[in-house]
Short mmCIF file of C-alpha atoms and ligand atoms in Angstrom, two decimals:
data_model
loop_
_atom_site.label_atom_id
_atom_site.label_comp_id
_atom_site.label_asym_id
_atom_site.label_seq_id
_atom_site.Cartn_x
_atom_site.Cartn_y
_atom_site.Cartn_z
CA UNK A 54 -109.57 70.71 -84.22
CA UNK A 55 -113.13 70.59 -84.32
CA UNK A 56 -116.32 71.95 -83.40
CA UNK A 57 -118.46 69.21 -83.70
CA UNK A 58 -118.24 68.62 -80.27
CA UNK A 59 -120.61 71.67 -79.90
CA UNK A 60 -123.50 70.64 -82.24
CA UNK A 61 -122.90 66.89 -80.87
CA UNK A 62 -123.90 67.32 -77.27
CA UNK A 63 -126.35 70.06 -77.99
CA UNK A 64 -127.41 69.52 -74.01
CA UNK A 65 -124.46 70.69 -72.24
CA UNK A 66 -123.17 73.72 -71.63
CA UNK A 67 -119.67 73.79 -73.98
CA UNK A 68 -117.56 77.10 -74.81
CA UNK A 69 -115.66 77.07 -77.51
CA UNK A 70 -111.63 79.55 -76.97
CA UNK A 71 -113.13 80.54 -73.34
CA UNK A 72 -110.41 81.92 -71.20
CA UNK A 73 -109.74 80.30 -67.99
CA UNK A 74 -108.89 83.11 -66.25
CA UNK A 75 -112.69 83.80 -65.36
CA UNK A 76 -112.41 80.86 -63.19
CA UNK A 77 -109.15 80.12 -62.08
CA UNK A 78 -108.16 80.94 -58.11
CA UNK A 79 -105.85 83.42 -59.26
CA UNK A 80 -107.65 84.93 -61.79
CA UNK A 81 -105.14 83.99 -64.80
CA UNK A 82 -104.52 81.64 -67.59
CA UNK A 83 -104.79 80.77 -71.08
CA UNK A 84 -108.04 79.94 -73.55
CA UNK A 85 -109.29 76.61 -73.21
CA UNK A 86 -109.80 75.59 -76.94
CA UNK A 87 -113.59 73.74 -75.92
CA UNK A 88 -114.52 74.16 -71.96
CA UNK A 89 -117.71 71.61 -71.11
CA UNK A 90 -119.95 71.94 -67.46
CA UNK A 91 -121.42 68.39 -67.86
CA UNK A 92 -123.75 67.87 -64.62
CA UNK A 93 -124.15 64.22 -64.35
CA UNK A 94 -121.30 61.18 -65.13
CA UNK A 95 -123.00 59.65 -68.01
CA UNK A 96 -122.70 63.61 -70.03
CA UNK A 97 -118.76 63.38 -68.39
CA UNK A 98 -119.03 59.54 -69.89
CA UNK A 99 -120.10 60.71 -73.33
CA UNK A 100 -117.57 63.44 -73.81
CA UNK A 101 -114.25 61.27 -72.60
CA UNK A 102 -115.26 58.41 -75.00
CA UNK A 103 -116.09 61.38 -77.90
CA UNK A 104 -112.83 62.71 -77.32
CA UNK A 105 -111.16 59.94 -77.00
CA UNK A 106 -112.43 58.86 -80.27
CA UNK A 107 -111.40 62.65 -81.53
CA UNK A 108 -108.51 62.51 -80.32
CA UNK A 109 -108.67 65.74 -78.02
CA UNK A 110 -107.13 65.38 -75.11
CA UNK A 111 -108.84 65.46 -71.61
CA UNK A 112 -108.35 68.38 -68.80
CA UNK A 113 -110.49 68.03 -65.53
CA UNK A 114 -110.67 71.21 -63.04
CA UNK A 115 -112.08 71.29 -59.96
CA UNK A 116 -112.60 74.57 -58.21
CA UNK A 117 -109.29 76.31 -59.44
CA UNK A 118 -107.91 77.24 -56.65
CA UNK A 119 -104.49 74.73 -56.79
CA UNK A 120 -103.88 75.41 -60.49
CA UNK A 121 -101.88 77.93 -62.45
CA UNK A 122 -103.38 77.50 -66.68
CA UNK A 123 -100.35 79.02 -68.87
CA UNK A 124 -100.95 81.74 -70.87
CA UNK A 125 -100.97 79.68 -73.95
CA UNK A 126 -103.97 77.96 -72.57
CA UNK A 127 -105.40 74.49 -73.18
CA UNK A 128 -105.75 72.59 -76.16
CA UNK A 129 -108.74 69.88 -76.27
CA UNK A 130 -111.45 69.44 -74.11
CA UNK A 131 -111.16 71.02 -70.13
CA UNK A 132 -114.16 69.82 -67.98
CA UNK A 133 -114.84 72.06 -65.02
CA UNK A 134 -117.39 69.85 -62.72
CA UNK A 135 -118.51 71.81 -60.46
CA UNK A 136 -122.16 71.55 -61.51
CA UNK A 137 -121.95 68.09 -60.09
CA UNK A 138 -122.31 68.82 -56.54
CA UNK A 139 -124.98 66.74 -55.05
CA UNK A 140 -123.80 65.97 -50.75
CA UNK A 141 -125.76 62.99 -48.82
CA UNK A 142 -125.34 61.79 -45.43
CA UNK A 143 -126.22 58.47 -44.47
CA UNK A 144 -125.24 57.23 -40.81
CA UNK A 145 -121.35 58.34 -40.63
CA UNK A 146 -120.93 58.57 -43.94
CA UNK A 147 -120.76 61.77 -46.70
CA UNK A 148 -121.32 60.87 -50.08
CA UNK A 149 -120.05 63.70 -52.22
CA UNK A 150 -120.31 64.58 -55.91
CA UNK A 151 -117.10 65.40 -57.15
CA UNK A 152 -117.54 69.40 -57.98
CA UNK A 153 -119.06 69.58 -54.42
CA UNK A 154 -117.38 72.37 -52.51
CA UNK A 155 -114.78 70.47 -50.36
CA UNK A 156 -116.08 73.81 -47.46
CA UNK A 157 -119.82 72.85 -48.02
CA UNK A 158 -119.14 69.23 -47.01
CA UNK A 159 -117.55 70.46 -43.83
CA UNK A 160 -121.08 72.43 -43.60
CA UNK A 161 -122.85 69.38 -44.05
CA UNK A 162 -120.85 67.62 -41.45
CA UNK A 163 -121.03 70.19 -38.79
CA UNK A 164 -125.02 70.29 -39.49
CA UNK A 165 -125.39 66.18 -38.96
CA UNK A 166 -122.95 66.21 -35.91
CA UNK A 167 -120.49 64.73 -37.73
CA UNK A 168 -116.64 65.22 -36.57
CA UNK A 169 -113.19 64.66 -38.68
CA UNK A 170 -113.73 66.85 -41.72
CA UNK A 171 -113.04 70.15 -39.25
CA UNK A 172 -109.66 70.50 -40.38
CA UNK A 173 -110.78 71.13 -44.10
CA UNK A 174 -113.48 74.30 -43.06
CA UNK A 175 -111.42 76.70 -45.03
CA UNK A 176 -109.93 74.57 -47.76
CA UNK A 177 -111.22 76.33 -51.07
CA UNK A 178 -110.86 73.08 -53.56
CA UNK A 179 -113.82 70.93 -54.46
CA UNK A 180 -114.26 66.98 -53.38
CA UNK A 181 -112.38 65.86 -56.89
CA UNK A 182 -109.34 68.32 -56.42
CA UNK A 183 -109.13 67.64 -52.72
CA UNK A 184 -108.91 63.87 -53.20
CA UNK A 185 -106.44 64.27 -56.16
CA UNK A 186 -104.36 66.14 -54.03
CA UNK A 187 -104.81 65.04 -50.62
CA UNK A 188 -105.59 68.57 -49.70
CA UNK A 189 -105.25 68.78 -45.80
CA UNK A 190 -104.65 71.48 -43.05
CA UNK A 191 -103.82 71.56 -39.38
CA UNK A 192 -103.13 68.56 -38.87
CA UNK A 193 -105.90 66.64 -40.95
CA UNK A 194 -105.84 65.35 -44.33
CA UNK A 195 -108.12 63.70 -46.93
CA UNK A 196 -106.85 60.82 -46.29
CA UNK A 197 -108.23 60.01 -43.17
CA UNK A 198 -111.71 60.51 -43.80
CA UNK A 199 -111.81 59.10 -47.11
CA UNK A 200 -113.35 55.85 -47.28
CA UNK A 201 -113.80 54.92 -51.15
CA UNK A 202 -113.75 56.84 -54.18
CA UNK A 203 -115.36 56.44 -57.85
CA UNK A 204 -113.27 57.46 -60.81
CA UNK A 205 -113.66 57.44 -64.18
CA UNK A 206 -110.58 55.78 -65.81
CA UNK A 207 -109.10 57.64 -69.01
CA UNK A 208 -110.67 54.58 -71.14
CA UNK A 209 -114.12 55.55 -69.35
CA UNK A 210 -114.97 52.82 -67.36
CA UNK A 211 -116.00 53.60 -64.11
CA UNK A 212 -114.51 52.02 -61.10
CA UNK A 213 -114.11 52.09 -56.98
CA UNK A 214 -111.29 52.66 -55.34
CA UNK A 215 -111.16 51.58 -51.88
CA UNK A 216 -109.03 53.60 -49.43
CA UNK A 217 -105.80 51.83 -48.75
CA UNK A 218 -105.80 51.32 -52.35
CA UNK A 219 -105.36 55.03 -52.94
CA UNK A 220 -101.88 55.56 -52.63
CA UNK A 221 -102.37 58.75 -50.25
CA UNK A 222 -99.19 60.82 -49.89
CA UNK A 223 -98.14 64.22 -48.95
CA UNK A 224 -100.22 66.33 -51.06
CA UNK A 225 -100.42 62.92 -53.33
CA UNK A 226 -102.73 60.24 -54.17
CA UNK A 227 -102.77 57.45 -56.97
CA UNK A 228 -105.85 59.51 -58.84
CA UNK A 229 -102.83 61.72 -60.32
CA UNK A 230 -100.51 58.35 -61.72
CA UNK A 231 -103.34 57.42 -63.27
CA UNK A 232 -104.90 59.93 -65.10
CA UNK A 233 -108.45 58.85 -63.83
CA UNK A 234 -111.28 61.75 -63.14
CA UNK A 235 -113.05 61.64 -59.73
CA UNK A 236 -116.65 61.18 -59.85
CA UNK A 237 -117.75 60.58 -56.34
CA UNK A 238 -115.83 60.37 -52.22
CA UNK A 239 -117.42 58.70 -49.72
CA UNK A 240 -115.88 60.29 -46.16
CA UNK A 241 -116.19 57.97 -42.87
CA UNK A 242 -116.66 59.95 -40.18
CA UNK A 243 -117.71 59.80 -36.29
CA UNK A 244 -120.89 61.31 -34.22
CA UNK A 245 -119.94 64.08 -32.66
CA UNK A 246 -121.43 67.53 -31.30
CA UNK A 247 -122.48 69.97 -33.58
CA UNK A 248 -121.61 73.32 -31.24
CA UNK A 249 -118.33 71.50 -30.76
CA UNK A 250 -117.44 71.26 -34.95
CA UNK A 251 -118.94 74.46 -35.31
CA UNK A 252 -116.22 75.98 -32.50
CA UNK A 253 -113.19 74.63 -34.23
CA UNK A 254 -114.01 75.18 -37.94
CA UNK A 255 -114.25 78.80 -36.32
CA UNK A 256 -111.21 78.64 -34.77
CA UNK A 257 -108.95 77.11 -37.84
CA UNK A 258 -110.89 79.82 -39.73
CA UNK A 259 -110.53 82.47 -37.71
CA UNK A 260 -106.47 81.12 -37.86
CA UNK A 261 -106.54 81.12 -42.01
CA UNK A 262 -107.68 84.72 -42.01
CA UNK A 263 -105.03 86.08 -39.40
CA UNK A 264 -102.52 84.42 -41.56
CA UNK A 265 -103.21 84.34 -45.48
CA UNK A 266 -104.15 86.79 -47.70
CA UNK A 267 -107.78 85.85 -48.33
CA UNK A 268 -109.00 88.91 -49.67
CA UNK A 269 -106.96 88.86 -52.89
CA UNK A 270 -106.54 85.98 -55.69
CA UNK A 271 -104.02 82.97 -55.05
CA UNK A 272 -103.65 79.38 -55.75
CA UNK A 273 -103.01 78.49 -51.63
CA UNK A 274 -99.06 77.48 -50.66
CA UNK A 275 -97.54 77.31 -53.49
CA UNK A 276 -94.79 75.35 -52.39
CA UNK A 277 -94.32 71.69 -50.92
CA UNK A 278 -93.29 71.75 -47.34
CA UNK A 279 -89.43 70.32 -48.08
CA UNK A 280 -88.63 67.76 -45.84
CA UNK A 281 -87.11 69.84 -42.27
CA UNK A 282 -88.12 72.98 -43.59
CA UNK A 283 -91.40 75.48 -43.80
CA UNK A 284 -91.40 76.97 -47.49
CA UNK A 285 -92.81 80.02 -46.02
CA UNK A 286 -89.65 80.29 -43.48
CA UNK A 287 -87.58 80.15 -46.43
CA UNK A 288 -88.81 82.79 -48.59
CA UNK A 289 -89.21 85.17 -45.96
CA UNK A 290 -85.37 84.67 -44.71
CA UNK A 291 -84.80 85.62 -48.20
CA UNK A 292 -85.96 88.52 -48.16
CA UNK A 293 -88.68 87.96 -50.89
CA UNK A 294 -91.46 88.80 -49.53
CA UNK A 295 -92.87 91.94 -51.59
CA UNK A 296 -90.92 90.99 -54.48
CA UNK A 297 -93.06 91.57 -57.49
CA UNK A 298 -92.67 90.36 -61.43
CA UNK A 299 -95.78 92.33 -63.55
CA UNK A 300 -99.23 91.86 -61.32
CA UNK A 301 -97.95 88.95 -59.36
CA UNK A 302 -96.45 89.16 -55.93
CA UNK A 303 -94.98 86.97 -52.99
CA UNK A 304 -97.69 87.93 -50.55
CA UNK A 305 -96.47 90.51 -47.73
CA UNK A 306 -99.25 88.48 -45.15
CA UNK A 307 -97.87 85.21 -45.99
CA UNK A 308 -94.39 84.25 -47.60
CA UNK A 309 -95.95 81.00 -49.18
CA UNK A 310 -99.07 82.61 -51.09
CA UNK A 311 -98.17 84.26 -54.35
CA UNK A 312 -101.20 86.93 -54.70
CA UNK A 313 -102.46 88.84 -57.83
CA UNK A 314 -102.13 92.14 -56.94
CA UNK A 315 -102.49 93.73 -60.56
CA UNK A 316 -104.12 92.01 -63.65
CA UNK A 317 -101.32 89.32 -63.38
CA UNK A 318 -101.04 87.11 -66.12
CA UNK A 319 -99.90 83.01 -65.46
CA UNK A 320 -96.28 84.44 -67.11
CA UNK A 321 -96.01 87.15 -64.10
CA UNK A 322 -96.89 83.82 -61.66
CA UNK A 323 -94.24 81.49 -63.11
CA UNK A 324 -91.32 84.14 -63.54
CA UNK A 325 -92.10 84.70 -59.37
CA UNK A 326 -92.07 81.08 -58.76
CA UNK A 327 -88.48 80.80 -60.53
CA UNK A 328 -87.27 83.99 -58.77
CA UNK A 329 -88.30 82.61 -55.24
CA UNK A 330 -86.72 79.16 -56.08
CA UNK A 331 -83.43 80.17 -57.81
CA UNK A 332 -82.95 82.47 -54.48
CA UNK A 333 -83.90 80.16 -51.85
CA UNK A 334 -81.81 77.56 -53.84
CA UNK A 335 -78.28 79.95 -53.58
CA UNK A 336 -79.52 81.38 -50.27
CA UNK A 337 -80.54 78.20 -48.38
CA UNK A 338 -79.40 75.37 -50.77
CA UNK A 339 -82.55 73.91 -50.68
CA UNK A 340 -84.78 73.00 -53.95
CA UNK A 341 -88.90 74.08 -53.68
CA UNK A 342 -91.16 71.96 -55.41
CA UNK A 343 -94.32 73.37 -56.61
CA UNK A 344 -97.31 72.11 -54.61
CA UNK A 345 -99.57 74.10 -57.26
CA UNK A 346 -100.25 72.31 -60.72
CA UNK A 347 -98.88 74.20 -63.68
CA UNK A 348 -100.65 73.01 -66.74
CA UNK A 349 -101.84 73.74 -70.21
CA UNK A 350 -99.19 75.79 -72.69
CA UNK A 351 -96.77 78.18 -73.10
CA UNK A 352 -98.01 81.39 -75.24
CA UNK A 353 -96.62 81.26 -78.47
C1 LIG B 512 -106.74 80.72 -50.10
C2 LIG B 512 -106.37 79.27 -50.32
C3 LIG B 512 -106.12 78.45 -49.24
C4 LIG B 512 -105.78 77.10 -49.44
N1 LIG B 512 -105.52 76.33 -48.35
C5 LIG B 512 -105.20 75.03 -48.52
C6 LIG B 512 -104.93 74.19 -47.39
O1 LIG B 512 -105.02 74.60 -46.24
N2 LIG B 512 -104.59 72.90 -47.63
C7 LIG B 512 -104.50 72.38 -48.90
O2 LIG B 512 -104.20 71.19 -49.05
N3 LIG B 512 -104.75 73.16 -49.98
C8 LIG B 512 -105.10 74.45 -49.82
N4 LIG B 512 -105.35 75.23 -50.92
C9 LIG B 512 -105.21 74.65 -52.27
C10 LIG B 512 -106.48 74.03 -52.85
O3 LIG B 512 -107.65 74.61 -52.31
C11 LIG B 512 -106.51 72.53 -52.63
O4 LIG B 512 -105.37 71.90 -53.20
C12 LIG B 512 -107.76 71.88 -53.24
O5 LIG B 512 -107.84 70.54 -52.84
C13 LIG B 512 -107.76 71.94 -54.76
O6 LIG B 512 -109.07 71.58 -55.22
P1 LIG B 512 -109.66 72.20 -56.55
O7 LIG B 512 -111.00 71.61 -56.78
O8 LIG B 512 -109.59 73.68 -56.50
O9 LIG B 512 -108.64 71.62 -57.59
P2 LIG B 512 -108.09 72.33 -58.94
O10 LIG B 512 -107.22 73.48 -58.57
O11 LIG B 512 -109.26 72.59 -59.83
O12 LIG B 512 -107.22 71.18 -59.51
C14 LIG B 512 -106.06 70.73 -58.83
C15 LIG B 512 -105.62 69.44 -59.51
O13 LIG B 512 -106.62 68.46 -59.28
C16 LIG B 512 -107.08 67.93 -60.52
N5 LIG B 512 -108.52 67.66 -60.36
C17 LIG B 512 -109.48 68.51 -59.93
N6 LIG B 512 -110.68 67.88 -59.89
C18 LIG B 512 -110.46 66.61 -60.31
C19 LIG B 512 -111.30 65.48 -60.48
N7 LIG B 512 -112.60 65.51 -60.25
N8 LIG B 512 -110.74 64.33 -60.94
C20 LIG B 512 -109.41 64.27 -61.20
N9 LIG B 512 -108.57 65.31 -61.06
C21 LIG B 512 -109.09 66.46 -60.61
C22 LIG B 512 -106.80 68.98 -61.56
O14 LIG B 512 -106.61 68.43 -62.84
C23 LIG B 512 -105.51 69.59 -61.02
O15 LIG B 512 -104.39 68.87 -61.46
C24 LIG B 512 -105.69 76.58 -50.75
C25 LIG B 512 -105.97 77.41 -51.84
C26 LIG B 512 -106.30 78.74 -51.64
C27 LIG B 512 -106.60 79.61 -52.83
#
């Protein structure tokens, strides 16, 4: 391990053992053993192809709010890009820096009369996360509004990738086979009226805040929608709602969310998550994938 990285690019902002928890979602996680802002691609450019040469190996994070970090954090370099956040419109189209706020597109949209990113008004992920996961909501997804994307591939080349070539799935796309980072989305949208967006970002918001538990730290659903099923259905017919392992607990508002409700640590999220699915597995048969990502390490 090394801290040349540091004196190296002496013009971004790098930490060196800086605990993710100040900016994960859910307010947990592990030390990230160097954590870089870079603001433009050519500084993420420079620090893949420095690592790569290193050796370290390379975390991106969006906004934080679809991750759990383990406790035993992240060794190598973790990029957070949200300092690359520049939003254009030009005709139909949103060009978005990937650390944009996926919710300050929507603004964008709403404020040039443009119509199809509605269903993502309360989605808390940035451009990059929402594309590598296909975030979507009520009935919309990334997927049909994103027209091309730029990624840098793990060898740092850059590259486009067009929109049928993207491999969109249920909470899927091909940016997580391939390891590349997301540098830029281009959404295709169509001219529509501004009061009109405005009304139904308020209503799906006004929706989100009758249902979730927005006023205390989560990662979102935590689990996949299994095929014929509603995760959230599940866990409540269990009876697990309320049920509580150290600060983390299966929300009371909403049987999906997993909330910090005292100075959980990622340990207190994972033990729930295995709780909920061993009992949903002997109580309903059925297996619950993880829609969060769990990365980084187990504490030692
Ligand atoms: C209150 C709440 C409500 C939510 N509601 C919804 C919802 O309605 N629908 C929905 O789909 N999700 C929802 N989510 C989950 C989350 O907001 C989305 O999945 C979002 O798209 C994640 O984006 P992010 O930037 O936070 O990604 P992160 O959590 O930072 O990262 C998620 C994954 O994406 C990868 N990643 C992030 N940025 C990049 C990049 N630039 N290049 C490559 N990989 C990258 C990370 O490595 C990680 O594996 C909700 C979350 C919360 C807390």
């Amino acid at each position: 391990m090394t801290a040349d990285i540091i004196t190296t690019f002496p013009k971004v902002k790098l930490m060196q053992n800086e605990p993710l928890s100040n900016y994960t979602n859910t307010k947990t996680g592990g030390k990230a053993d160097f954590l870089a802002f870079p603001v433009s691609l050519a500084e993420v450019q420079e620090l893949v192809i420095y690592a790569n040469k290193q050796g370290l190996p390379v975390t991106v994070i969006g906004n934080a709010s679809n991750l759990i970090v383990k406790d035993g954090g992240i060794r190598g370099l973790v990029m957070i890009l949200t300092s690359m956040n520049h939003v254009e419109v030009k005709d139909n189209e949103i060009l978005a820096e990937s650390g944009a706020s996926l919710i300050e597109v929507t603004k964008v949209a709403q404020r040039a009369s443009l119509t199809g990113l509605e269903f993502a008004a309360g989605i808390p992920g940035s451009v990059g996360g929402a594309v590598f996961m296909n975030a979507g909501a009520y009935g919309g997804e990334i997927s049909m509004v994103a027209d091309s994307v730029t990624v840098l591939t793990p060898q740092a080349t850059l590259k486009t990738i067009q929109r049928d070539e993207l491999d969109f799935g249920y909470r899927h796309s091909r940016v997580q086979d391939e390891g590349d980072i997301v540098i830029t989305a281009t959404f295709k949208l169509q001219s529509g009226n501004a009061t009109e967006i405005q009304a139904k970002m308020d209503d799906l918001n006004a929706r989100r805040a009758a249902k979730q538990p927005l006023d205390l730290p989560s990662c979102g659903s935590v689990f996949k929608r299994p095929t014929g099923y509603f995760a959230g259905k599940l866990i409540h017919d269990a009876g697990l709602q309320g049920y509580q392992f150290g600060g983390a607990q299966v929300s009371t508002k909403h049987a999906g969310f997993i909330v910090n409700v005292d100075h959980a640590t990622a340990s207190d999220y994972l033990a729930v998550i295995q709780h909920v699915q061993g009992t949903v597995l002997t109580q309903a048969g059925v297996q619950l994938e993880t829609e969060v990502r769990i990365i980084g390490e187990d504490p030692v």
